[in-house]
Coordinates of C-alpha atoms and ligand atoms in Angstrom, one line a residue:
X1 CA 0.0 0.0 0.0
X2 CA 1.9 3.1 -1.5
X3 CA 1.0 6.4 0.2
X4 CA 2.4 10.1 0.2
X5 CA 3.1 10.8 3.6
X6 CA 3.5 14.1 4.6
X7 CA 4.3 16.1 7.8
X8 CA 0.6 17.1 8.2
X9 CA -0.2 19.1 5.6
X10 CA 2.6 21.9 5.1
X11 CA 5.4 19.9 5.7
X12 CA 7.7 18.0 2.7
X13 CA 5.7 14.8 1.6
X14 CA 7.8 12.2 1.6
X15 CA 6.8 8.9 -0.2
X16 CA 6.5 5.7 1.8
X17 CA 4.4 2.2 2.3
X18 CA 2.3 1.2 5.5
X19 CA 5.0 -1.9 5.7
X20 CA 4.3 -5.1 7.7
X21 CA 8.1 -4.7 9.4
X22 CA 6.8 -1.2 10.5
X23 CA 3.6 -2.5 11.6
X24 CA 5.6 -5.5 13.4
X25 CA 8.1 -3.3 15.7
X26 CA 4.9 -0.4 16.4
X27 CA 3.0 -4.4 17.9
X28 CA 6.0 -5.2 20.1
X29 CA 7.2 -1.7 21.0
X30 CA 3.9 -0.8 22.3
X31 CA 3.8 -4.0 24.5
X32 CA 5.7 -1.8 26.7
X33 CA 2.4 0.1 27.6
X34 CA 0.6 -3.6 27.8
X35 CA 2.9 -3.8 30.5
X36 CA 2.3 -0.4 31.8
X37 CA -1.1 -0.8 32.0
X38 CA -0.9 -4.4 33.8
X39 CA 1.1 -3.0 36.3
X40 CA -1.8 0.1 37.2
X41 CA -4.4 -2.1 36.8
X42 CA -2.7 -5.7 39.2
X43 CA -2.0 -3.6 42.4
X44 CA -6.0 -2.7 43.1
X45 CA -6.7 -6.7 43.1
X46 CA -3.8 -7.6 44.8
X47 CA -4.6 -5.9 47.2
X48 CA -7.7 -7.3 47.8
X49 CA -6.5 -10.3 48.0
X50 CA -6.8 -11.9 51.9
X51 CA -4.1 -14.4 51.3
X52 CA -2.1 -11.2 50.2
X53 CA -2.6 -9.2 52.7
X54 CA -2.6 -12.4 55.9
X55 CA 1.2 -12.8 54.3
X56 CA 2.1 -9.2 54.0
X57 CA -0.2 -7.0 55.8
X58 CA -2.1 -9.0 58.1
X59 CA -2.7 -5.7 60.7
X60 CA -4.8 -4.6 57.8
X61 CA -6.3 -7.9 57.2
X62 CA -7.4 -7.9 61.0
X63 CA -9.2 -4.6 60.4
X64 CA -10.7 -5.9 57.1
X65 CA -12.2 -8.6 59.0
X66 CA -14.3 -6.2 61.2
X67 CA -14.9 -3.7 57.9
X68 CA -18.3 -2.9 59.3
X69 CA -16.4 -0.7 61.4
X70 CA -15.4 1.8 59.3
X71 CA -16.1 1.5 55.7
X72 CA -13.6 4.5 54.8
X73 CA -10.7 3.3 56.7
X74 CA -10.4 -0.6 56.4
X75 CA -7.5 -0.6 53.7
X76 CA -5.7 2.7 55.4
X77 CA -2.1 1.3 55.7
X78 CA 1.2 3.0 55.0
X79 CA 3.2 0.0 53.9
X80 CA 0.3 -1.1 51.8
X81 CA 0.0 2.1 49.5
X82 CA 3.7 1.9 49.5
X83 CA 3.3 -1.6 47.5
X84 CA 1.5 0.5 45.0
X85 CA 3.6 3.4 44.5
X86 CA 6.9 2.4 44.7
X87 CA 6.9 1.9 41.1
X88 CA 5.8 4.9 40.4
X89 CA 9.1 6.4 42.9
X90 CA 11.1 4.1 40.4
X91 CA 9.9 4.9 37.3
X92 CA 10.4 8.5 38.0
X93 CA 14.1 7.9 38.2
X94 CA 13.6 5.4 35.9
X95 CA 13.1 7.9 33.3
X96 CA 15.6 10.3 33.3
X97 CA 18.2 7.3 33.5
X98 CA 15.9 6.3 30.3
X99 CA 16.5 9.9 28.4
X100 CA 20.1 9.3 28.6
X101 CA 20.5 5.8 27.5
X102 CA 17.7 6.6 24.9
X103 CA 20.1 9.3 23.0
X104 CA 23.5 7.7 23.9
X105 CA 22.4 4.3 23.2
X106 CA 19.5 4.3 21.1
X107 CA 15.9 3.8 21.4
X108 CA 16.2 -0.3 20.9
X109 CA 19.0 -1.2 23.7
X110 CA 16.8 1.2 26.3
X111 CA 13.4 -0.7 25.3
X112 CA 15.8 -4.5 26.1
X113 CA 16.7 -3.0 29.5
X114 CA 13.2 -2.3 30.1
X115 CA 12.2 -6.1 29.7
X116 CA 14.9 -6.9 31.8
X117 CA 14.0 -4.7 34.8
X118 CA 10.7 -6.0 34.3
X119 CA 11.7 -9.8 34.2
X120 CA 13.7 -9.1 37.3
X121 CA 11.0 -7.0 38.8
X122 CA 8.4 -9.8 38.2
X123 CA 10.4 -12.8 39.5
X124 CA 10.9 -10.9 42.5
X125 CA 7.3 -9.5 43.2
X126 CA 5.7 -12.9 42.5
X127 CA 8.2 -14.6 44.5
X128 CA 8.0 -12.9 47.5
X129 CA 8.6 -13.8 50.7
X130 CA 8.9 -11.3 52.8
X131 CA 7.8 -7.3 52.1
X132 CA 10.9 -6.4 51.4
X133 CA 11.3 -8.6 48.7
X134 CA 8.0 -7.5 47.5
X135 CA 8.9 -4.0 47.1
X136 CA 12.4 -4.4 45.3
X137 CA 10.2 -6.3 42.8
X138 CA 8.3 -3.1 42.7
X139 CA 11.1 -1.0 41.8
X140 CA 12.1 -3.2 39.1
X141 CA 9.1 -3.0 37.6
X142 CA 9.3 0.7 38.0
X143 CA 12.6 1.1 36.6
X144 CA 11.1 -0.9 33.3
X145 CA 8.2 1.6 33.7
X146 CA 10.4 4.9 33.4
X147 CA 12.6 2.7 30.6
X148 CA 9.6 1.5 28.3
X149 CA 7.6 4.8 29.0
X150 CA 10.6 7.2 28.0
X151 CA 11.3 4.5 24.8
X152 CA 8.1 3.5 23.2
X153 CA 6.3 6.9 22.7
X154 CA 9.4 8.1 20.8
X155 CA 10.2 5.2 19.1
X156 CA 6.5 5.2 17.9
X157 CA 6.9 8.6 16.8
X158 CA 9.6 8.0 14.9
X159 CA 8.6 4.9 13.3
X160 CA 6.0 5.5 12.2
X161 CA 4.8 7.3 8.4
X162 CA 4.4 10.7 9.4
X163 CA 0.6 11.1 8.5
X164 CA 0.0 8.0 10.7
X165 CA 1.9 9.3 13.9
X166 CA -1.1 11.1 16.0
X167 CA -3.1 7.7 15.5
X168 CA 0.3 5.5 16.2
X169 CA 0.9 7.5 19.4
X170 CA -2.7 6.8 20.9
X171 CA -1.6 2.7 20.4
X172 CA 0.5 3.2 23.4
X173 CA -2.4 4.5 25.4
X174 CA -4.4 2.3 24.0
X175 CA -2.5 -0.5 24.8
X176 CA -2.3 1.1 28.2
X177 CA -6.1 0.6 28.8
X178 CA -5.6 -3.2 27.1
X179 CA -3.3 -3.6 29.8
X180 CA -5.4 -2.4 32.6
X181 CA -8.4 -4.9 31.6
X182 CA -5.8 -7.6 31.4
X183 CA -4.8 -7.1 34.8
X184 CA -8.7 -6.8 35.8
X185 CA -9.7 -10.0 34.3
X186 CA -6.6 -11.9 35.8
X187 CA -7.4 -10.8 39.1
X188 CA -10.9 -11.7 39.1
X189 CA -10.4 -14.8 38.0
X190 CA -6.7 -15.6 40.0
X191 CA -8.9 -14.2 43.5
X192 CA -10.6 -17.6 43.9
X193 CA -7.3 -19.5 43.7
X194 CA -6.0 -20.2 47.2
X195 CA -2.6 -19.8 48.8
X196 CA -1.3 -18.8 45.5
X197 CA -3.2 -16.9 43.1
X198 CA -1.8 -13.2 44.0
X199 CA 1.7 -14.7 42.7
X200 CA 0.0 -15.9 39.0
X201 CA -1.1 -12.4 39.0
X202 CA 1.9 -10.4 39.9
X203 CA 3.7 -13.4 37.7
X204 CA 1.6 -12.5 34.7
X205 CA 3.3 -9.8 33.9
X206 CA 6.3 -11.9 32.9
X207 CA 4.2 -13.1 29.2
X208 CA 4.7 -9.4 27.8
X209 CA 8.2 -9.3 29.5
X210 CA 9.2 -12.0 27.6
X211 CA 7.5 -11.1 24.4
X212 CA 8.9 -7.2 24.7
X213 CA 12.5 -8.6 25.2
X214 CA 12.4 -11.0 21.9
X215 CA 10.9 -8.9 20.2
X216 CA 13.3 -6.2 20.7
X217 CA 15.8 -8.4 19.4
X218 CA 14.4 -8.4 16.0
X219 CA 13.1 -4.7 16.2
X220 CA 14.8 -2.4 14.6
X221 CA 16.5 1.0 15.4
X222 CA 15.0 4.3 14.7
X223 CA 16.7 6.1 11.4
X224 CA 16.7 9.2 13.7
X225 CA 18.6 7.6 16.6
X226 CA 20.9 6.0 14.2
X227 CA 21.7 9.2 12.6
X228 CA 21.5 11.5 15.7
X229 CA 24.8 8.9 16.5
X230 CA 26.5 9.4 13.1
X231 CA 25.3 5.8 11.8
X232 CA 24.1 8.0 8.4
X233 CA 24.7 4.9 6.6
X234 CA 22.8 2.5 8.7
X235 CA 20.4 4.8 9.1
X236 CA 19.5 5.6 5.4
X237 CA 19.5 1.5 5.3
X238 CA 16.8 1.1 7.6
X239 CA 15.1 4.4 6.5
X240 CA 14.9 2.5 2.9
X241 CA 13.6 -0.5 4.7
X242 CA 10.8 0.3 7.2
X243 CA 9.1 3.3 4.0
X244 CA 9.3 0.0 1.6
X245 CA 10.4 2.2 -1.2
X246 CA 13.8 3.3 -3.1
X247 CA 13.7 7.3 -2.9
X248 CA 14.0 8.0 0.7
X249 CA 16.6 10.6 -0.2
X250 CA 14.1 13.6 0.9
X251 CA 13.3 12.1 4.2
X252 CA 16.6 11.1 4.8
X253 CA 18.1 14.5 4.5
X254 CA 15.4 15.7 6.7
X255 CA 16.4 13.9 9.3
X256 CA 19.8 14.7 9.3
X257 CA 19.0 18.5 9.0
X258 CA 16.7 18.0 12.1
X259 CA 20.0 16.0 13.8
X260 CA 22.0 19.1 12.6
X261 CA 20.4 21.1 14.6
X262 CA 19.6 19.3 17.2
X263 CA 23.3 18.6 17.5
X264 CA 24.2 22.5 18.3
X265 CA 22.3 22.3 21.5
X266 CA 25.1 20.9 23.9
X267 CA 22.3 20.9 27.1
X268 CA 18.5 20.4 26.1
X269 CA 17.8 20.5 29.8
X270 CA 19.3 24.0 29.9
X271 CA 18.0 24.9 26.7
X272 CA 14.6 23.9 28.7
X273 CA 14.7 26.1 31.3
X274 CA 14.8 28.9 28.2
X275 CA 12.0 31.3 28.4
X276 CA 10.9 30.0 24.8
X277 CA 10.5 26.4 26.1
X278 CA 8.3 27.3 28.7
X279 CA 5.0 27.1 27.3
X280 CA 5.5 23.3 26.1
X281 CA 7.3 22.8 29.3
X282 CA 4.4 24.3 31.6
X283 CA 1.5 23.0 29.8
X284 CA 3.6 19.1 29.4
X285 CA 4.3 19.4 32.9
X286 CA 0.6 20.7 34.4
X287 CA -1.1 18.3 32.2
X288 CA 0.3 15.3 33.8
X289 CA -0.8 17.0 37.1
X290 CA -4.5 17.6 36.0
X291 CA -4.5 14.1 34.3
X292 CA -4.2 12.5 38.0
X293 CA -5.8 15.3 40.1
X294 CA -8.8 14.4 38.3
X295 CA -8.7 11.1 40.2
X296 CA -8.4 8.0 37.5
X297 CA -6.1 6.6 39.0
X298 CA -7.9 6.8 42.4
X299 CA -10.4 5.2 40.8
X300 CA -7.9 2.7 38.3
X301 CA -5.8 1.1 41.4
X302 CA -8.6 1.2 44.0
X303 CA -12.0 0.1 41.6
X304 CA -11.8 -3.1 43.4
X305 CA -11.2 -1.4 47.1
X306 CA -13.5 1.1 45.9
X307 CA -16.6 -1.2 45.1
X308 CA -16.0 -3.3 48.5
X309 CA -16.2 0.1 50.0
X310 CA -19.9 1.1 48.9
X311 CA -20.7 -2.7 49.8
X312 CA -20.2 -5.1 46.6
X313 CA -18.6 -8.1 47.8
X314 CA -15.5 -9.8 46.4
X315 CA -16.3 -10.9 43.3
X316 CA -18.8 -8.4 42.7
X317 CA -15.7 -5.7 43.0
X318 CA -13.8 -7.2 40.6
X319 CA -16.2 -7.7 38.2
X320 CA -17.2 -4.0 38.0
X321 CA -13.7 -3.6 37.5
X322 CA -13.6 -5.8 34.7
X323 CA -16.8 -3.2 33.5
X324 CA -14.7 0.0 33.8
X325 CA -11.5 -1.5 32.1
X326 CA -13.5 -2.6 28.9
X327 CA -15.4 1.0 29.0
X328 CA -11.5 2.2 29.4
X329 CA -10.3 0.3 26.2
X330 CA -13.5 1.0 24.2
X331 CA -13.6 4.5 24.8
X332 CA -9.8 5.5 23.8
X333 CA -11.2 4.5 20.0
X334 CA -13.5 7.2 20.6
X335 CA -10.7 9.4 21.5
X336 CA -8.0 8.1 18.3
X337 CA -11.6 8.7 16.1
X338 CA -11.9 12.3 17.3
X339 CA -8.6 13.8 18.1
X340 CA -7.7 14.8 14.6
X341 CA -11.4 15.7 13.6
X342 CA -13.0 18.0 16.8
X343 CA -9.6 18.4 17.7
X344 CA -7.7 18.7 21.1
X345 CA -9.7 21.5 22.4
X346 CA -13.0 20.1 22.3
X347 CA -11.9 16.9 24.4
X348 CA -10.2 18.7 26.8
X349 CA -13.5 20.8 27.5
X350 CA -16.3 18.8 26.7
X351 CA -14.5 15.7 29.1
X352 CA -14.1 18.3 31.9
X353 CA -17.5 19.0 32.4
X354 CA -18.6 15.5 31.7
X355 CA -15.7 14.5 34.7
X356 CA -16.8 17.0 36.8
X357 CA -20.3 15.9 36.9
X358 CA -19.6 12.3 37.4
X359 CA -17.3 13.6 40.4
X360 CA -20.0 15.4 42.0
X361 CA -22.8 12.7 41.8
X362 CA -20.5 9.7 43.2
X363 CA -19.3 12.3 46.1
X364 CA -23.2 13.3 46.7
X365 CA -24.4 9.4 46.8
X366 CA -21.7 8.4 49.2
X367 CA -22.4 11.5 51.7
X368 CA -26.2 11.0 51.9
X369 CA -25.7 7.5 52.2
X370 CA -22.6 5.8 52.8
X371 CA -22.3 6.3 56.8
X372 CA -19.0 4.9 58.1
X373 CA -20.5 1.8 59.1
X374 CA -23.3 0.6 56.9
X375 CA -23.0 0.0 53.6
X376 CA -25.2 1.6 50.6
X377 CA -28.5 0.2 48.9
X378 CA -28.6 -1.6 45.7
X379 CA -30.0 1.5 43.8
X380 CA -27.4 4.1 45.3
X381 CA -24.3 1.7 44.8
X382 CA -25.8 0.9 41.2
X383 CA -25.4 5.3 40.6
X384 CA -22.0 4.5 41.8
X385 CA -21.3 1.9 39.8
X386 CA -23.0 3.8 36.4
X387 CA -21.2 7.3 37.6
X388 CA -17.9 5.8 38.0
X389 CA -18.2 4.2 34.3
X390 CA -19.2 7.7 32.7
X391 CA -16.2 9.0 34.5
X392 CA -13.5 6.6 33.1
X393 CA -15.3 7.1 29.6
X394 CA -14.8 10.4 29.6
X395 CA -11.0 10.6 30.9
X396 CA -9.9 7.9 28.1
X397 CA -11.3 10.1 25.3
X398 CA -9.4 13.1 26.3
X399 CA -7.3 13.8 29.8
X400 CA -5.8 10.1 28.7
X401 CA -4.4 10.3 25.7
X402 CA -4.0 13.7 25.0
X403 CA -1.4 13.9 28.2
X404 CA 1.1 11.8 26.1
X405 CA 0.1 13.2 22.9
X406 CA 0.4 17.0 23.5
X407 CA 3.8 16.8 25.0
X408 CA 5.0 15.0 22.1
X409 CA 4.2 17.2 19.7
X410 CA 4.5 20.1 21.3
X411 CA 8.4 20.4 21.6
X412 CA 10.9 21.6 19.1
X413 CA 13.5 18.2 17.8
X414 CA 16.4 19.7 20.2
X415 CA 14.5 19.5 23.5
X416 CA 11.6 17.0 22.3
X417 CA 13.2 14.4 24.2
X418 CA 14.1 15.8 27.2
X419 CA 11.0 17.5 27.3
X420 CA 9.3 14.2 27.2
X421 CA 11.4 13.1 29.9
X422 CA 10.1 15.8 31.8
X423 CA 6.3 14.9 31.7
X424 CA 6.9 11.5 31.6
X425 CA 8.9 11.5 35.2
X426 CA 5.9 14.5 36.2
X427 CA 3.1 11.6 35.3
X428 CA 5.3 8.9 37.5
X429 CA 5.6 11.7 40.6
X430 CA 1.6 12.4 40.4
X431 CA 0.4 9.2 39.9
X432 CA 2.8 8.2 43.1
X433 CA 1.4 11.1 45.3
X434 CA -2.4 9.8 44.7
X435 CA -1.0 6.5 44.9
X436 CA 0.9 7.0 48.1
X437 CA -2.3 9.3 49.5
X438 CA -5.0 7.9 48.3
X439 CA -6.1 5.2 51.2
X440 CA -5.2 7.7 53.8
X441 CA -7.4 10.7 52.1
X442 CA -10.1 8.2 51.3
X443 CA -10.2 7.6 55.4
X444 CA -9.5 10.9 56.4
X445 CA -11.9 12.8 53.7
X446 CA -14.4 10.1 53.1
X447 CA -16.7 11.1 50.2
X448 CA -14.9 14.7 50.9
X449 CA -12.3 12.8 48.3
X450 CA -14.2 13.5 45.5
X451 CA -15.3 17.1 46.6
X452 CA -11.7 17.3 46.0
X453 CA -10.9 15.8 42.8
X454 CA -14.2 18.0 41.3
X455 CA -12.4 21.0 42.5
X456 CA -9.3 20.1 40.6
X457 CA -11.1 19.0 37.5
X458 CA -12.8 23.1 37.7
X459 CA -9.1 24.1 37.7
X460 CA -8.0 22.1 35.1
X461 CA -10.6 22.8 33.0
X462 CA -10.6 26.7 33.5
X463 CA -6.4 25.7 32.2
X464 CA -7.2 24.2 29.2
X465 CA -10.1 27.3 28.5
X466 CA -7.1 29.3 28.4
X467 CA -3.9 28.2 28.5
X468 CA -3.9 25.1 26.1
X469 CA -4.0 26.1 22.5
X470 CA -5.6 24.0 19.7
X471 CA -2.4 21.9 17.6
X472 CA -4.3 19.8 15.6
X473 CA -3.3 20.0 12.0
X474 CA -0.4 22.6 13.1
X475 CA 2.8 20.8 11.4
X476 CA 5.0 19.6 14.1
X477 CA 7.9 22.4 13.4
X478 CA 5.6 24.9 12.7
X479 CA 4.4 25.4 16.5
X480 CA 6.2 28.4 17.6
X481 CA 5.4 30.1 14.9
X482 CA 1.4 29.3 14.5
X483 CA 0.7 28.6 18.1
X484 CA 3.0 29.9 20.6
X485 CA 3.5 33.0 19.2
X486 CA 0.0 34.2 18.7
X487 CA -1.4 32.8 22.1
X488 CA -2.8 35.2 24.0
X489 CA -0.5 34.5 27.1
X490 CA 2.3 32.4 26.0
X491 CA 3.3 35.2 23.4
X492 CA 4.8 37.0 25.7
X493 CA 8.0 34.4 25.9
X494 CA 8.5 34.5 22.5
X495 CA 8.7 38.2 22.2
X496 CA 10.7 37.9 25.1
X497 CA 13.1 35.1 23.3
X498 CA 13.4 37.4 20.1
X499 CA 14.1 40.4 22.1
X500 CA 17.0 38.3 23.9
X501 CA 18.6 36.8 20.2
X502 CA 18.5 40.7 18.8
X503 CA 20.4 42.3 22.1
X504 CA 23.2 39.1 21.7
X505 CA 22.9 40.5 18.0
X506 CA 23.8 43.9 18.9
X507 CA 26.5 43.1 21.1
X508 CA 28.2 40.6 19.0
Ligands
BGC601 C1 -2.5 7.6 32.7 C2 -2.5 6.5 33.8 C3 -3.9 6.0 33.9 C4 -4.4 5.5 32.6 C5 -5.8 5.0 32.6 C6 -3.0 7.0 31.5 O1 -2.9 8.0 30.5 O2 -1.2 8.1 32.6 O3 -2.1 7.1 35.0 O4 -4.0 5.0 34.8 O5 -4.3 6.5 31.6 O6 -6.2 4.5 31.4

């Protein structure tokens, strides 16, 4: 299939095939966000688990026993939220190691050490037996999180025909959210199998661990990282290979000219601190803030908690789990359908009311009606239920997504990595703060916890009214000059920027 590809619109069109190699490496790179996702979605089920928490946290066991006591407290446990988020700790180290073996190394080699920290990681979380063990095995996982998560979005990018790239880049969430129902179904179905099942379900992780680390044998490098390394040759090789036809001269010396310039800039991260990177940088960085403030992943690692809470039992909780992760996965088609059509904007605002409301109903049920010791009624945990569903819908059409997407295409080639790094080590420290808070603000806020999370979801809404500019359809170089410049707000940094290069003019 022979298609003109160009760099959305206004860029050079560059002639190249939809080939089954590309199509091969995008399938095994983005098993890095199967993995991702497995890992968010495990820890909620886990931790549901009794013959988890008898072996590892049996003071919270105890108080699980007499739950009618306080419905908002039961799972509260430092150590236990600690099993959840040191990964996230991990990956946010994780990922700046990542930026650096990602441009010294190459995009390939980092994605191989990711499988291997997860191989480790697994072994050792599924082996446990004791809680340190456990968490080491956490922060190998983590450090495979920070690897794959700083890898697999660029080498996407990169991969892929350039008219295909916003769609390619929503496989990794999407893949995310495949991940996360993975992990749902395997822990309603390992929850019945005693002394052992939490080990098959930490263990089954290890399946994409494996696959990811074949398959990045036979993967290739990106032409990019091969020529950002001074491979031209091997580069213009594999260029030729994954476009499927002869005349990749154009594209080729794109690339290199992109390198070229990318080459003068000794320090990205300084070069990132720049006034002129700041709008990228601010809006990269906040979104990855709003994305968890708006509480999905309160709601991703806890569903099963969650639905005990308002009174389902066991099984029950999982299996509305199971419900939210295939609303999660069906829902992010919505969201690759609509991104390049109503554009960015739209999402952004049209999700942020729809979150908000779901917000308020779920906190107005569980005030009127969820005291600390009895549980709800069928109807009132059934608006639960339904409420929490809208919610996920809406945050995997929009907040999801679009927080990998906008950073990505939002940089300029010399600081698009390191900016990535950036909001991808932000999304690790955010999702670890809910992570690490969550049980304790559950019992110390009962349904005030989603009084909260509305109020952040008016905030970030109110953001993306004003600060977050439309890019859909902007060519990928052409943001400074189309967005950045004539924003409003962020205008103001590039005047400044040009007022700085004409003064080192002058006084040169
Ligand atoms: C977020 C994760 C979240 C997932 C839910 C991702 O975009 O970064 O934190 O759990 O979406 O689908």
């Amino acid at each position: 299939m022979a298609v003109v590809v160009s760099s959305n619109g206004n860029g050079p069109a560059f002639e190249a095939k939809m080939t089954v190699y590309v199509f091969v490496c995008v399938m095994i790179a983005a098993v890095g966000g199967l993995i991702f996702g497995y890992d968010i979605g495990i820890s909620g089920g886990v931790t549901a688990m009794d013959d988890f928490l008898k072996k590892f946290f049996p003071s919270v066991w105890e108080r699980k026993q007499h739950a009618h006591e306080n419905n908002y407290c039961k799972y509260n446990n430092q150590y236990l939220q600690l099993f959840t988020s040191s990964l996230y700790l991990a990956a946010l180290v994780g990922s700046f190691l990542a930026s650096a073996v990602c441009s010294k190394l190459g995009r390939k080699p980092t994605m191989q050490f990711a499988s291997v920290f997860f191989l480790i990681g697994v072994g050792l979380a599924a082996g446990a037996v004791n809680i340190v063990m456990l968490i080491i095995g956490r922060i190998m996982l983590g450090l495979g999180v920070g690897f794959g998560n700083q890898a697999v979005p660029l080498f996407l990018s990169e991969i892929a025909p350039a008219q295909l790239r916003g769609g390619l880049n929503i496989v990794f969430q999407l893949m995310v959210t495949i991940g996360i129902l993975i992990a749902n179904l395997v822990n309603y179905f390992t929850a019945t199998v005693h002394p052992n099942g939490w080990r098959m379900a930490l263990g089954g992780a290890g399946i994409p661990a494996v696959i990811l680390l074949f398959g990045s044998l036979i993967i290739c490098e990106t032409p990019t990282s091969l020529i950002e390394r001074n491979k031209n040759e091997e580069g213009k090789e594999t260029l030729r290979k994954i476009r499927g036809v002869e005349d990749i001269n154009e594209e080729y010396e794109s690339i290199v000219h992109a390198c070229e310039i990318a080459s003068q800039v000794k320090d990205p991260y300084r070069k990132l601190l720049k006034p002129a990177s700041r709008p990228p940088l601010i809006i990269g960085m906040l979104l990855q803030f709003f994305q968890q403030f708006s509480g999905i992943n309160a709601i991703m690692f806890y569903a099963p908690v969650l639905f005990q809470t308002v009174g389902f039992k066991s099984d029950g909780a999982l299996l509305s789990a199971v419900i939210t992760g295939s609303i999660n996965v069906l829902s992010t088609f919505v969201g690759i359908y609509l991104v390049d059509r109503t554009g960015r904007r739209f999402l952004l605002l049209q999700s942020s009311v729809h979150m908000l409301i779901c917000q308020l109903v779920i906190g107005i049920v569980l005030a009127k009606d969820l005291g600390t010791t009895s549980t709800l009624g069928k109807a009132q945990a059934m608006v639960v239920v339904v409420f929490v569903c809208l919610y996920v819908m809406g945050f995997a059409w929009s907040w999801g997504p679009l927080g990998w997407l906008i950073p990505s295409e939002t940089f300029p080639l010399e600081t698009r990595s390191a900016g990535f790094a950036v909001a991808v080590s932000c999304n690790m420290l955010f999702t670890f703060v809910i992570a690490q808070a969550f049980l304790s603000m559950l019992c110390g806020m009962r349904s005030g916890i989603f009084f909260f999370f509305s109020a952040w979801i008016i905030v970030m809404g109110l953001f993306a009214v004003f600060f977050i500019p439309e890019t859909k359809g902007v060519a990928i170089d052409d943001v400074r000059e189309r967005v950045w410049k004539p924003h409003w707000f962020w205008k103001r940094y590039m005047l400044a920027e040009d007022d700085h290069q004409d003064v080192e003019k002058r006084t040169e």
